Amino acid sequence: NAGVTQTPKFRVLKTGQSMTLLCAQDMNHEYMYWYRQDPGMGLRLIHYSVGEGTTAKGEVPDGYNVSRLKKQNFLLGLESAAPSQTSVYFCASSYSSSGGLAKNIQYFGAGTRLSVL
Amino acid sequence: AQSVSQHNHHVILSEAASLELGCNYSYGGTVNLFWYVQYPGQHLQLLLKYFSGDPLVKGIKGFEAEFIKSKFSFNLRKPSVQWSDTAEYFCAVTSGGSNDYKLSFGAGTTVTVRA
């Protein structure tokens, strides 16, 4: 059981280049999230999805786009990378259950370290 | 989004010492509270959680946390740390209720345990 898998693990981009980060989960979770982690700032939510075909903005969505075409995959895109997007990106997923509270427990991937020069 | 404050940026202690990490949040209503741990080079893992009931919750690896509603706090403790507890620790909060699933994280506390 792989859990939440992120690819790639590392990437270096030049300013203006584009790329897509892939998150895949094999736990049949409904909810998926993208965060960025910066020193001294903890994790901040970029975008999230509450189900296949749906996405919503989080706390810091500017400069990013997402897609959830399949339940198990959540893609994060950078159309024109900027140095301010240098960060570690984490994907997470969580259940959706009739009990409700299970949605609060998020399971994280190993992260993608991105540098934009 | 809620505000979550972790008081210590970096804590250094020796093996067998006791550990307490502070966490305060800003939301005045019902909350769900979490501590996550990130070991060097690894992903975040859930250490413990509080939804309701007994305000003293126990997690994995001997950690516990106490929810004090009047102080808006959820401090993490461990009586005797080991070198393997070296990690970054994050406090996180969601407002209570089944429809709020978005976590607000604190800035994190780096804990270094010296052998």
CSV table of C-alpha atoms in Angstrom, one decimal, chain B residues 38-94:
chain,number,residue,atom,x,y,z
B,38,GLN,CA,8.1,15.3,10.1
B,39,TYR,CA,11.3,13.3,10.6
B,40,PRO,CA,14.3,14.3,8.5
B,41,GLY,CA,13.7,13.6,4.9
B,42,GLN,CA,10.2,12.1,5.5
B,43,HIS,CA,6.6,13.1,5.0
B,44,LEU,CA,4.4,14.4,7.7
B,45,GLN,CA,2.8,11.8,10.0
B,46,LEU,CA,0.0,12.2,12.4
B,47,LEU,CA,1.2,12.1,16.0
B,48,LEU,CA,-2.1,12.6,17.7
B,49,LYS,CA,-5.5,14.2,17.4
B,50,TYR,CA,-8.2,15.7,19.5
B,51,PHE,CA,-11.9,15.8,18.4
B,52,SER,CA,-13.8,15.7,21.6
B,53,GLY,CA,-14.0,14.0,25.0
B,54,ASP,CA,-11.0,13.6,27.4
B,55,PRO,CA,-8.8,16.6,26.9
B,56,LEU,CA,-5.7,14.6,27.5
B,57,VAL,CA,-4.9,12.6,24.4
B,58,LYS,CA,-2.2,10.1,23.9
B,59,GLY,CA,-0.5,9.5,20.6
B,60,ILE,CA,2.2,7.3,19.1
B,61,LYS,CA,5.8,7.0,20.5
B,62,GLY,CA,4.9,8.1,24.0
B,63,PHE,CA,3.6,11.6,23.1
B,64,GLU,CA,0.6,13.2,24.7
B,65,ALA,CA,-1.2,16.5,24.4
B,66,GLU,CA,-3.6,18.4,26.5
B,67,PHE,CA,-6.4,20.6,25.2
B,68,ILE,CA,-7.2,23.5,27.5
B,69,LYS,CA,-10.2,25.3,26.0
B,70,SER,CA,-9.9,28.3,28.3
B,71,LYS,CA,-6.4,29.0,27.1
B,72,PHE,CA,-7.0,28.1,23.4
B,73,SER,CA,-4.0,25.7,23.8
B,74,PHE,CA,-3.0,22.2,22.7
B,75,ASN,CA,0.5,21.6,24.1
B,76,LEU,CA,2.5,18.6,23.2
B,77,ARG,CA,4.5,16.7,25.8
B,78,LYS,CA,6.8,13.7,26.1
B,79,PRO,CA,8.3,12.8,29.5
B,80,SER,CA,11.6,11.4,28.2
B,81,VAL,CA,12.8,12.1,24.7
B,82,GLN,CA,15.1,9.9,22.6
B,83,TRP,CA,17.5,10.8,19.8
B,84,SER,CA,15.0,9.4,17.3
B,85,ASP,CA,12.6,12.2,18.3
B,86,THR,CA,14.7,14.7,16.4
B,87,ALA,CA,12.1,16.1,13.9
B,88,GLU,CA,10.0,19.0,13.1
B,89,TYR,CA,6.6,19.2,14.9
B,90,PHE,CA,3.6,21.0,13.6
B,91,CYS,CA,0.4,21.9,15.4
B,92,ALA,CA,-2.7,22.1,13.2
B,93,VAL,CA,-6.3,23.1,13.7
B,94,THR,CA,-9.6,22.9,11.9
